[in-house]
CSV table of C-alpha atoms in Angstrom, one decimal:
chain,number,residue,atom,x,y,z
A,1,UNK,CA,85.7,104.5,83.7
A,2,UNK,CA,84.8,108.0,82.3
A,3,UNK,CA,84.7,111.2,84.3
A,4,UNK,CA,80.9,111.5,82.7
A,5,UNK,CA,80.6,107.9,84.4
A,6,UNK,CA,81.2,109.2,87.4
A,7,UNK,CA,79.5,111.8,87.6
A,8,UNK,CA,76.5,110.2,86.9
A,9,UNK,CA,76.7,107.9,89.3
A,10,UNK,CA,77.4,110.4,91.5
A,11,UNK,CA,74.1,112.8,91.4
A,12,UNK,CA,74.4,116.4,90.6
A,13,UNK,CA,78.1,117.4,91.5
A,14,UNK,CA,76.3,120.1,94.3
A,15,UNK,CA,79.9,120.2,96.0
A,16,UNK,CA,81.4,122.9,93.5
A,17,UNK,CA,84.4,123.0,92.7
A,18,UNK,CA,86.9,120.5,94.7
A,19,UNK,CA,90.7,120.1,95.2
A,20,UNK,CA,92.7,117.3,95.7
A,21,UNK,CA,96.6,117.4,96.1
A,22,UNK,CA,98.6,115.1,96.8
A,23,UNK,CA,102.2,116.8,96.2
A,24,UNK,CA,104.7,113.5,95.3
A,25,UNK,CA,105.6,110.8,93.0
A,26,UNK,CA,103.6,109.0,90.1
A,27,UNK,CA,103.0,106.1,92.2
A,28,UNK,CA,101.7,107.9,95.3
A,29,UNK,CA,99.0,109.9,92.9
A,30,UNK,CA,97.7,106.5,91.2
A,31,UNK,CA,97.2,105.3,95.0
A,32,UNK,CA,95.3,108.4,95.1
A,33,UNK,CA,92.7,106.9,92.7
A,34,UNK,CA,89.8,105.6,94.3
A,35,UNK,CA,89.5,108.5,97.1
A,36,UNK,CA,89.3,110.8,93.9
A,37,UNK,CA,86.4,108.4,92.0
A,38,UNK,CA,85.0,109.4,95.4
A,39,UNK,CA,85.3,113.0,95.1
A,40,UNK,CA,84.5,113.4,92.1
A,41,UNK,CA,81.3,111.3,92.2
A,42,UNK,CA,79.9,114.4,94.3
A,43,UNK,CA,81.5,117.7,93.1
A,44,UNK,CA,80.8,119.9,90.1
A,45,UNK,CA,85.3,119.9,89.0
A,46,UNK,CA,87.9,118.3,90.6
A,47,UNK,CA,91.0,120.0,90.3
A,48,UNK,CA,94.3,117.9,91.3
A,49,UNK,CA,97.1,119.9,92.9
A,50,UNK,CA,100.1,117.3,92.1
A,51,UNK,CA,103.8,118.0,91.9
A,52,UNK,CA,106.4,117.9,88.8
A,53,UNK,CA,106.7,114.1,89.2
A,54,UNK,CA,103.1,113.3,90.4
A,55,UNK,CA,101.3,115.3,86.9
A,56,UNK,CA,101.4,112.9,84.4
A,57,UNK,CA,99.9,110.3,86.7
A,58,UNK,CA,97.6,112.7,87.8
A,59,UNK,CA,96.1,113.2,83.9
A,60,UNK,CA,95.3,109.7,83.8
A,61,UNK,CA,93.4,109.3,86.6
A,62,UNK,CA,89.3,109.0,85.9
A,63,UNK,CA,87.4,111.7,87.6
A,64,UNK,CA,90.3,113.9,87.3
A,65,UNK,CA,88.9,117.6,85.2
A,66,UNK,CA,92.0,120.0,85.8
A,67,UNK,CA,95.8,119.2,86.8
A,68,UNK,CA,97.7,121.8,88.4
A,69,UNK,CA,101.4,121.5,89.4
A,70,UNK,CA,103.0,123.2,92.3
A,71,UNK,CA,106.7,122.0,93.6
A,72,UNK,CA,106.4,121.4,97.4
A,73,UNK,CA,109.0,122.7,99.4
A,74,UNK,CA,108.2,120.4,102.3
A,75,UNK,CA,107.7,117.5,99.9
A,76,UNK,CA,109.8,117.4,96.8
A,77,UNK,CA,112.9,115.0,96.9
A,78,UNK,CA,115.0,117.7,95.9
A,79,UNK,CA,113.1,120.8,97.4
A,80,UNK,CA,113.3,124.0,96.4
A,81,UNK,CA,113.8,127.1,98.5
A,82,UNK,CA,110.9,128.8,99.6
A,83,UNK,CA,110.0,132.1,98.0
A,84,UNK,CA,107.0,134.6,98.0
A,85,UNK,CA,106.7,134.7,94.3
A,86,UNK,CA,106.0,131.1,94.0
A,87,UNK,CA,103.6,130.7,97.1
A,88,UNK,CA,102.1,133.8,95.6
A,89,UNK,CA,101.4,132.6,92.1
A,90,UNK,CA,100.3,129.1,93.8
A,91,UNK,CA,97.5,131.2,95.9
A,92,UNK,CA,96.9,132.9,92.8
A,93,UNK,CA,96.1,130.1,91.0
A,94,UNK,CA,93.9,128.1,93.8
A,95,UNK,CA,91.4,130.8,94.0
A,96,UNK,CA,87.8,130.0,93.2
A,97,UNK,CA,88.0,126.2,94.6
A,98,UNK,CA,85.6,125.4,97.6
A,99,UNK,CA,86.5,122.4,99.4
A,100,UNK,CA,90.0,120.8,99.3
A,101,UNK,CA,91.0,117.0,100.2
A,102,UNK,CA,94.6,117.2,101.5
A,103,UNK,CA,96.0,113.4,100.6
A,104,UNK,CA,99.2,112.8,102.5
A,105,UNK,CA,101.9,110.0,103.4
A,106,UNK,CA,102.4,108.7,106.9
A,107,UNK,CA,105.7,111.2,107.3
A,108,UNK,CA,104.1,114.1,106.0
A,109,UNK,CA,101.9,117.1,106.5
A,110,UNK,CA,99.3,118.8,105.5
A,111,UNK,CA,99.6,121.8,107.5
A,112,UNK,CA,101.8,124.0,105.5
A,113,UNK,CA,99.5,123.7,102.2
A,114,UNK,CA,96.1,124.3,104.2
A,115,UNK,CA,97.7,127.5,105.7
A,116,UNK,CA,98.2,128.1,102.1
A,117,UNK,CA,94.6,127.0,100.7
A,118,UNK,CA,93.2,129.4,103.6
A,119,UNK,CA,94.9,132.4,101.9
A,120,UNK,CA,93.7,131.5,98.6
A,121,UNK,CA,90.1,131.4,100.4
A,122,UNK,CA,89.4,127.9,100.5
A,123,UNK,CA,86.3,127.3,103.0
A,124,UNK,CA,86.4,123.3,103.9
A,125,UNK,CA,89.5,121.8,104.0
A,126,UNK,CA,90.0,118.1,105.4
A,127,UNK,CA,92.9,116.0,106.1
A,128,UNK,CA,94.9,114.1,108.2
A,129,UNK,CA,96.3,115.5,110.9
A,130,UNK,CA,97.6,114.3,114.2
A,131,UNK,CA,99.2,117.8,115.3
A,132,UNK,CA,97.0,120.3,116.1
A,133,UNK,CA,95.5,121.9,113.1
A,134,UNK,CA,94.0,125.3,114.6
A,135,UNK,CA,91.9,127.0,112.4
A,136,UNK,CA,94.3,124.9,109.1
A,137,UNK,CA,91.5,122.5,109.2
A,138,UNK,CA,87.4,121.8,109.2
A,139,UNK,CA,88.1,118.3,108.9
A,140,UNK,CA,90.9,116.9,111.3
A,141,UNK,CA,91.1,112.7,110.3
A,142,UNK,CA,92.7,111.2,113.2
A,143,UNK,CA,94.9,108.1,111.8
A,144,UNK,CA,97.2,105.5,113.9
A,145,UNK,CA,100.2,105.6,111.8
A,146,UNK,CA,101.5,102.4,114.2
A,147,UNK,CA,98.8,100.2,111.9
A,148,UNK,CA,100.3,99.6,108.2
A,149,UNK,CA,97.5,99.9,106.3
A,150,UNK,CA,97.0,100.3,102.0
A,151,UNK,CA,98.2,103.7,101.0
A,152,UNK,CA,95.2,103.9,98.8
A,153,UNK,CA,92.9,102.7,101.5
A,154,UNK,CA,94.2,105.2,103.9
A,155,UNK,CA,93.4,108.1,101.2
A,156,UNK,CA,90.2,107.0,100.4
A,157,UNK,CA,89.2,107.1,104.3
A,158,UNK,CA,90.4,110.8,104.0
A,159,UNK,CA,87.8,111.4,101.1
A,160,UNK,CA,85.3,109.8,103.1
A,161,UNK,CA,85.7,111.2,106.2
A,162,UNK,CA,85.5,114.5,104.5
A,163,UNK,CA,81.7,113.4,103.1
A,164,UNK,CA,82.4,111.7,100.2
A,165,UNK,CA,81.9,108.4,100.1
A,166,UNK,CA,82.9,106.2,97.0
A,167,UNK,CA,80.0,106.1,94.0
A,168,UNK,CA,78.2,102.6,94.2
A,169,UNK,CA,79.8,99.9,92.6
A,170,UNK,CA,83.5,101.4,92.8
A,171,UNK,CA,85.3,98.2,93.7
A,172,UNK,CA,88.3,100.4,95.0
A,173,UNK,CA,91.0,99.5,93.4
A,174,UNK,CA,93.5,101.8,91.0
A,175,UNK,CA,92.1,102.6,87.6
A,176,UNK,CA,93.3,104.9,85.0
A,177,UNK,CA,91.2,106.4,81.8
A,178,UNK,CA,90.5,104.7,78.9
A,179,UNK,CA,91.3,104.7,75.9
A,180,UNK,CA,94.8,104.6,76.2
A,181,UNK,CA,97.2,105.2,73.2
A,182,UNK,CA,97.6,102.9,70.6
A,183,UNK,CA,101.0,101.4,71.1
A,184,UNK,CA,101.4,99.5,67.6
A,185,UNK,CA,104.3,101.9,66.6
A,186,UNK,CA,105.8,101.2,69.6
A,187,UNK,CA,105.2,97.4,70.7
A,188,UNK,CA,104.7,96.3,66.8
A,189,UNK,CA,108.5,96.9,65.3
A,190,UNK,CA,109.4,95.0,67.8
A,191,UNK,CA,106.4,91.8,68.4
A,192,UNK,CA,103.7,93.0,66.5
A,193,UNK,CA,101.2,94.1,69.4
A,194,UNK,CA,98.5,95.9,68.4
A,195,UNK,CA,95.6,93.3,68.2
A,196,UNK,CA,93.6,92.8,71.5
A,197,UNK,CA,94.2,89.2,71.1
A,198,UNK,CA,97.7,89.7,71.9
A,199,UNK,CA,97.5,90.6,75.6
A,200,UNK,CA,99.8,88.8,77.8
A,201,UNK,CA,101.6,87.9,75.2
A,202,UNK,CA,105.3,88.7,76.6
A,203,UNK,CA,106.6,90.4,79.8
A,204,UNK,CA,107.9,94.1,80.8
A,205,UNK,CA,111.3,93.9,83.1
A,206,UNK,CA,111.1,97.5,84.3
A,207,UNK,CA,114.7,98.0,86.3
A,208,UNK,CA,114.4,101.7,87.6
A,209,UNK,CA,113.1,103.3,90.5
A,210,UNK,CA,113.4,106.8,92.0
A,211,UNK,CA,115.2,105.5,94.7
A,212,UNK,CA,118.5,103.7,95.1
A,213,UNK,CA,117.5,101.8,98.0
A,214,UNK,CA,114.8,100.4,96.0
A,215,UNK,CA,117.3,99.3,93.1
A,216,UNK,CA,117.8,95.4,92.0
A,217,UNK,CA,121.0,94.8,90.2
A,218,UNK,CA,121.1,96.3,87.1
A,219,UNK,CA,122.7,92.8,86.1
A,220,UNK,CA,120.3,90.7,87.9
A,221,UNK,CA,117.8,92.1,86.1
A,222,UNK,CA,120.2,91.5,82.6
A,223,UNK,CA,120.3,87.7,83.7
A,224,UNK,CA,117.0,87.6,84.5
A,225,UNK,CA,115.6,88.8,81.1
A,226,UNK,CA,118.2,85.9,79.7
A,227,UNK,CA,116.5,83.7,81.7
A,228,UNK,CA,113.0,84.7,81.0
A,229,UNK,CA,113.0,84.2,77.5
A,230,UNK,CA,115.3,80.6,77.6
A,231,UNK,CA,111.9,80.1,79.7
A,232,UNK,CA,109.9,80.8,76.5
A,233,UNK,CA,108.6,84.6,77.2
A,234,UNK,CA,109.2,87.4,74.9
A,235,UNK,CA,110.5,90.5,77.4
A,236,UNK,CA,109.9,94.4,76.7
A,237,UNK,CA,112.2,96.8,79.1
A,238,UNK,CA,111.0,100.1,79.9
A,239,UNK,CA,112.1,103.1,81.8
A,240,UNK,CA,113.3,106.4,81.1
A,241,UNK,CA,117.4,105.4,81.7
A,242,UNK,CA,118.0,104.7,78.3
A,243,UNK,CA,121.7,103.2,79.2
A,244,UNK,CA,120.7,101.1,81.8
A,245,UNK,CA,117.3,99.6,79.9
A,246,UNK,CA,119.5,99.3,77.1
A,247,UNK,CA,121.9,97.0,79.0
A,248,UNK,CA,119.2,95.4,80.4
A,249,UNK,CA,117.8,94.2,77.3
A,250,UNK,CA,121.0,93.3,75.6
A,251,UNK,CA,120.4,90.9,72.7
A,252,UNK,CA,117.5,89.4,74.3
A,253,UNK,CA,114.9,91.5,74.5
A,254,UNK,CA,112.9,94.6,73.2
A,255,UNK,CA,114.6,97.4,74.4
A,256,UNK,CA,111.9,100.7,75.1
A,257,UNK,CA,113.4,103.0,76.8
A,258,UNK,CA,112.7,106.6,76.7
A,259,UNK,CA,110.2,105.2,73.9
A,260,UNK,CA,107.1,106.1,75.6
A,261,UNK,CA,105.1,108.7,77.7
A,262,UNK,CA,103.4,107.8,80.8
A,263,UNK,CA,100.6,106.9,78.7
A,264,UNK,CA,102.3,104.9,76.5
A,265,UNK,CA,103.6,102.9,79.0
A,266,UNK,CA,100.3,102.4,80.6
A,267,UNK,CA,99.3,100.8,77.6
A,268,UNK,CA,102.5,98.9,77.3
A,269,UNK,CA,102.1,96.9,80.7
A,270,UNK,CA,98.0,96.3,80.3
A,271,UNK,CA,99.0,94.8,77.1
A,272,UNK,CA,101.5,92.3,79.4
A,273,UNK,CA,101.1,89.1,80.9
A,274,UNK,CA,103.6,90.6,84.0
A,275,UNK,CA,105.3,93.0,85.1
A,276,UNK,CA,108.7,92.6,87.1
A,277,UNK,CA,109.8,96.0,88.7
A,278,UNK,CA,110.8,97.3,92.5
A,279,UNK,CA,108.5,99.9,94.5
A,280,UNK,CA,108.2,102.6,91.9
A,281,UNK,CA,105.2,104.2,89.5
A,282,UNK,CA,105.2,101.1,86.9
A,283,UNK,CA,104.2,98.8,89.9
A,284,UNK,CA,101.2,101.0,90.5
A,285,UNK,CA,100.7,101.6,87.0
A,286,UNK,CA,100.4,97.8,86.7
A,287,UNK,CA,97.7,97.4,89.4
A,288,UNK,CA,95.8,100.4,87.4
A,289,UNK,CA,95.7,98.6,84.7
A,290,UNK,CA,94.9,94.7,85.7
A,291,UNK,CA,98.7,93.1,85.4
A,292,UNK,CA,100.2,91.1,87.5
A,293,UNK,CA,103.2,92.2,89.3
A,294,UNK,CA,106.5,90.4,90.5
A,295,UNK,CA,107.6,93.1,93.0
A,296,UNK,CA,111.1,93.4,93.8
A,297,UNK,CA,110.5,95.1,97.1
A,298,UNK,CA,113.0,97.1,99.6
A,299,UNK,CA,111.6,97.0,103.1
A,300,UNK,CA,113.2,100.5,103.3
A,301,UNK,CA,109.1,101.0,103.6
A,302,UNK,CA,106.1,98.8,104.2
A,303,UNK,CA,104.7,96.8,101.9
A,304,UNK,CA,101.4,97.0,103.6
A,305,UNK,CA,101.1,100.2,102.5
A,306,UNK,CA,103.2,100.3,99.0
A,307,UNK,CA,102.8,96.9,97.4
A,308,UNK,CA,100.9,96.8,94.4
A,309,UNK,CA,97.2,97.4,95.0
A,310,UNK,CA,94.6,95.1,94.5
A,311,UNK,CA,96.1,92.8,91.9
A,312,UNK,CA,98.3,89.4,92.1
A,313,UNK,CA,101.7,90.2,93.0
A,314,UNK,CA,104.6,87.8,94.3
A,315,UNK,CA,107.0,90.1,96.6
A,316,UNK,CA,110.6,89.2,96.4
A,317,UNK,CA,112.8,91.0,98.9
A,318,UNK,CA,113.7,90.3,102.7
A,319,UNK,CA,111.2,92.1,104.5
A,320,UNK,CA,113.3,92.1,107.5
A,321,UNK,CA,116.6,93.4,106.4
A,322,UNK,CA,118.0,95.8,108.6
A,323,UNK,CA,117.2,98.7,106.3
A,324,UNK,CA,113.4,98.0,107.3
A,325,UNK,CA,111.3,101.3,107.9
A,326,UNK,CA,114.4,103.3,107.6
A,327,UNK,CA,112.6,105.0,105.0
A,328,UNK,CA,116.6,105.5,103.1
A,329,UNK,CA,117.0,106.5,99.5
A,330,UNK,CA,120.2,105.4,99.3
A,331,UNK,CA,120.6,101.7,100.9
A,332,UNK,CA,122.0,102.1,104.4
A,333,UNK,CA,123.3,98.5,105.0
A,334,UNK,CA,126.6,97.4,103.1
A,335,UNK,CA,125.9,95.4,100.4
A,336,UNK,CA,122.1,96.0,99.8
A,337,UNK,CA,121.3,92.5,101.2
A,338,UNK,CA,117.3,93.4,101.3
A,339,UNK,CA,117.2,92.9,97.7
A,340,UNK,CA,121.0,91.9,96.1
A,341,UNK,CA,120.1,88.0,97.9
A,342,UNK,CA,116.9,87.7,95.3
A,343,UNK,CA,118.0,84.9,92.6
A,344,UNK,CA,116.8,85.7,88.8
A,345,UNK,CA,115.8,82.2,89.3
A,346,UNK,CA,113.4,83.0,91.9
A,347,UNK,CA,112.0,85.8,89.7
A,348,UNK,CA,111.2,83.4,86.8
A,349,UNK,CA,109.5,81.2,88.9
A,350,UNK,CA,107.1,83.9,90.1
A,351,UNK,CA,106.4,84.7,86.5
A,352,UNK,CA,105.6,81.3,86.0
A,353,UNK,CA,103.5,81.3,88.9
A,354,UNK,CA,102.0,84.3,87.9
A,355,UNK,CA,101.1,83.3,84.2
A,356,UNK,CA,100.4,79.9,84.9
C-alpha cells in the first residue's frame, strides 16, 4: 500500500501535520503499522519520532512521510544520560507538528516525551496513560494492562481514540511499502531467486534476537538447519552476527549474514516459504510481509501481545516457564529451560505443518 493510497482513501489530510513516536525496537515500530495507516489516512504529513533501533523499520512502514530519530533516555536498552543539548535539539526539531500519537508498551510512559512535545508547542497530544497526565495530555486512553491483548491492536486503539479511525478496507494487520529491493544479487549466487515464481521456495533460520533471554541454541538452530534440508528444504540464515549465522549455516545452508539492509531482508523472508526465529524484528517483519512464522518464543513476555501478528505461526517455547512475565534480558532460570527443551525435531515438523 502506497502513502498516496492512503491518503486517498483517507479524504483531504485536514489534520496537518501529525506525529507518531514510538521510541524502541524494529519489531515494536512494525506493530506500530496499522494505527499509522490510520493516522495517516487523515493528516496532511506524518512524521515518525522512532529511536536508533526502531528507524529503519520506521522507513518501511506505508503512510510513513518523514523519520526522525531521537535516543530515549527512559526507553533505550542502553540509555543515555540525560542532557540539555539533546532535549534541546529534539524540541528544536519537533517544532511545527500539530497533533502527536504517543505509541507505548505496557511498562512504559508517555509522560516524559509529552512534557517534551508541549515545549516544542505541540497542541493535541494523546496517549496512554494510567497516571495522571495533568496538562501532558488532551487525550488520556485509559487501558487495563491485566488483559494481554495484540501490541498492534492496543496501538491502533490509541490512534483511534485520538480520532482517527483506520481508512476503509484496512484489514489491520502489519504491512510494509512496496516495492521492495531486488534481492537477485543477494538470494541468486546462492538459489537463484529472483523470479516471482520462486516464492517459498526455501526457508530463512534467523537465530538472533536483541535479547538473551529470547535466544535458542545457537547449535539447536545448527542441527535444525541439518535437519531441514535432510527434510528436503533449501535454508537461508540471516542476521547481523556474522559468526554466529555463519556457524549456523555450516555446510548446509546459504549463509547471509550482514548481507542485507532491513530492506533487503524484508524482501528475503516474503520471498520464503517460513521463517524460524525467536521474539525479535524478523518475526514481525515476517507477518509484514505474508510469511509464515515458526516462533521460538521466551515467555519472558506475552505472546498475546508479541507473537507474530496476523499471519500462521506455530509457537514453540514453554509458556509457563518460570521466567514468565519476568520481562529478563538475560534468562533468569538456570539452564534456560523455556526455550533449551524445544527439539529441532519439533521445529521441522512445524515447518512441515506450515508448508504443507
Amino acid at each position: 500500500m502506497s502513502d498516496r493510497t492512503l491518503r486517498a482513501a483517507g479524504g483531504p489530510g485536514g489534520r496537518g501535520r501529525v506525529l507518531v513516536a514510538r521510541l524502541d525496537d524494529a519489531g515494536d515500530v512494525l506493530l506500530a503499522g496499522p494505527a499509522v495507516r490510520a493516522v495517516a489516512a487523515h493528516a496532511a504529513e506524518v512524521v515518525f519520532l522512532a529511536g536508533p533501533n526502531g528507524r529503519a523499520a520506521a522507513e518501511l512502514l506505508p503512510g510513513v512521510d518523514r523519520v526522525l530519530t531521537w535516543r530515549a533516555p527512559w526507553i533505550d536498552h542502553t540509555p543515555p544520560p540525560v542532557g540539555r543539548e539533546q532535549v534541546d535539539d529534539l524540541v528544536a526539531r519537533l517544532r511545527g507538528i500539530d497533533e502527536a500519537v504517543i505509541l507505548t508498551s505496557f511498562h512504559q510512559s508517555a509522560l516524559p516525551l509529552a512534557l517534551l512535545l508541549r515545549l516544542a508547542g505541540v497542541a493535541r497530544i494523546a496517549a496512554i496513560s494510567n497516571d495522571y497526565p495533568g496538562s501532558l495530555l488532551d487525550v488520556r486512553h485509559r487501558w487495563d494492562e491485566s488483559v494481554d491483548v495484540p501490541e498492534a491492536e492496543r496501538m491502533l486503539a490509541v490512534a483511534r481514540a485520538a480520532g482517527f479511525p483506520p481508512p476503509a478496507g484496512d484489514d489491520g494487520k502489519l504491512a510494509v511499502q512496496h516495492p521492495l529491493p531486488d534481492i537477485t544479487a543477494i538470494t541468486g549466487h546462492f538459489f537463484g531467486v529472483g523470479a516471482e515464481a520462486d516464492k517459498g521456495s526455501y526457508v530463512v533460520v534467523h537465530p538472533g534476537t536483541s535479547a538473551p533471554a529470547r535466544n535458542w541454541p545457537a547449535e539447536r538452530h545448527r542441527q535444525a538447519v541439518r535437519e531441514l534440508t535432510e527434510d528436503g528444504h533449501r535454508v537461508a540464515v540471516t542476521g547481523t552476527e556474522r559468526d554466529l549465522t555463519a556457524y549456523v549455516a555450516g555446510d548446509d545452508a546459504a549463509d547471509l549474514g550482514g548481507a542485507t539492509t532491513l530492506a533487503e531482508l524484508a524482501a528475503v523472508i516474503e520471498r520464503a516459504s517460513v521463517l524460524v526465529a525467536g521474539n525479535t524484528g524478523p518475526a514481525h517483519l515476517a507477518a509484514a510481509v505474508g510469511t509464515p512464522v515458526v516462533s521460538l518464543f521466551a515467555p519472558v513476555v506475552p505472546a498475546a501481545r508479541w507473537a507474530p501478528y496476523g499471519v500462521a505461526t506455530v509457537l514453540l517455547g514453554d509458556q509457563q516457564a518460570p521466567c514468565r512475565d519476568s520481562r529478563a534480558r538475560t534468562c533468569p532460570v538456570p539452564g534456560h529451560p523455556c526455550l533449551s527443551q524445544v527439539t529441532s525435531e519439533q521445529v521441522v515438523k512445524a515447518v512441515r505443518e506450515l508448508t504443507q
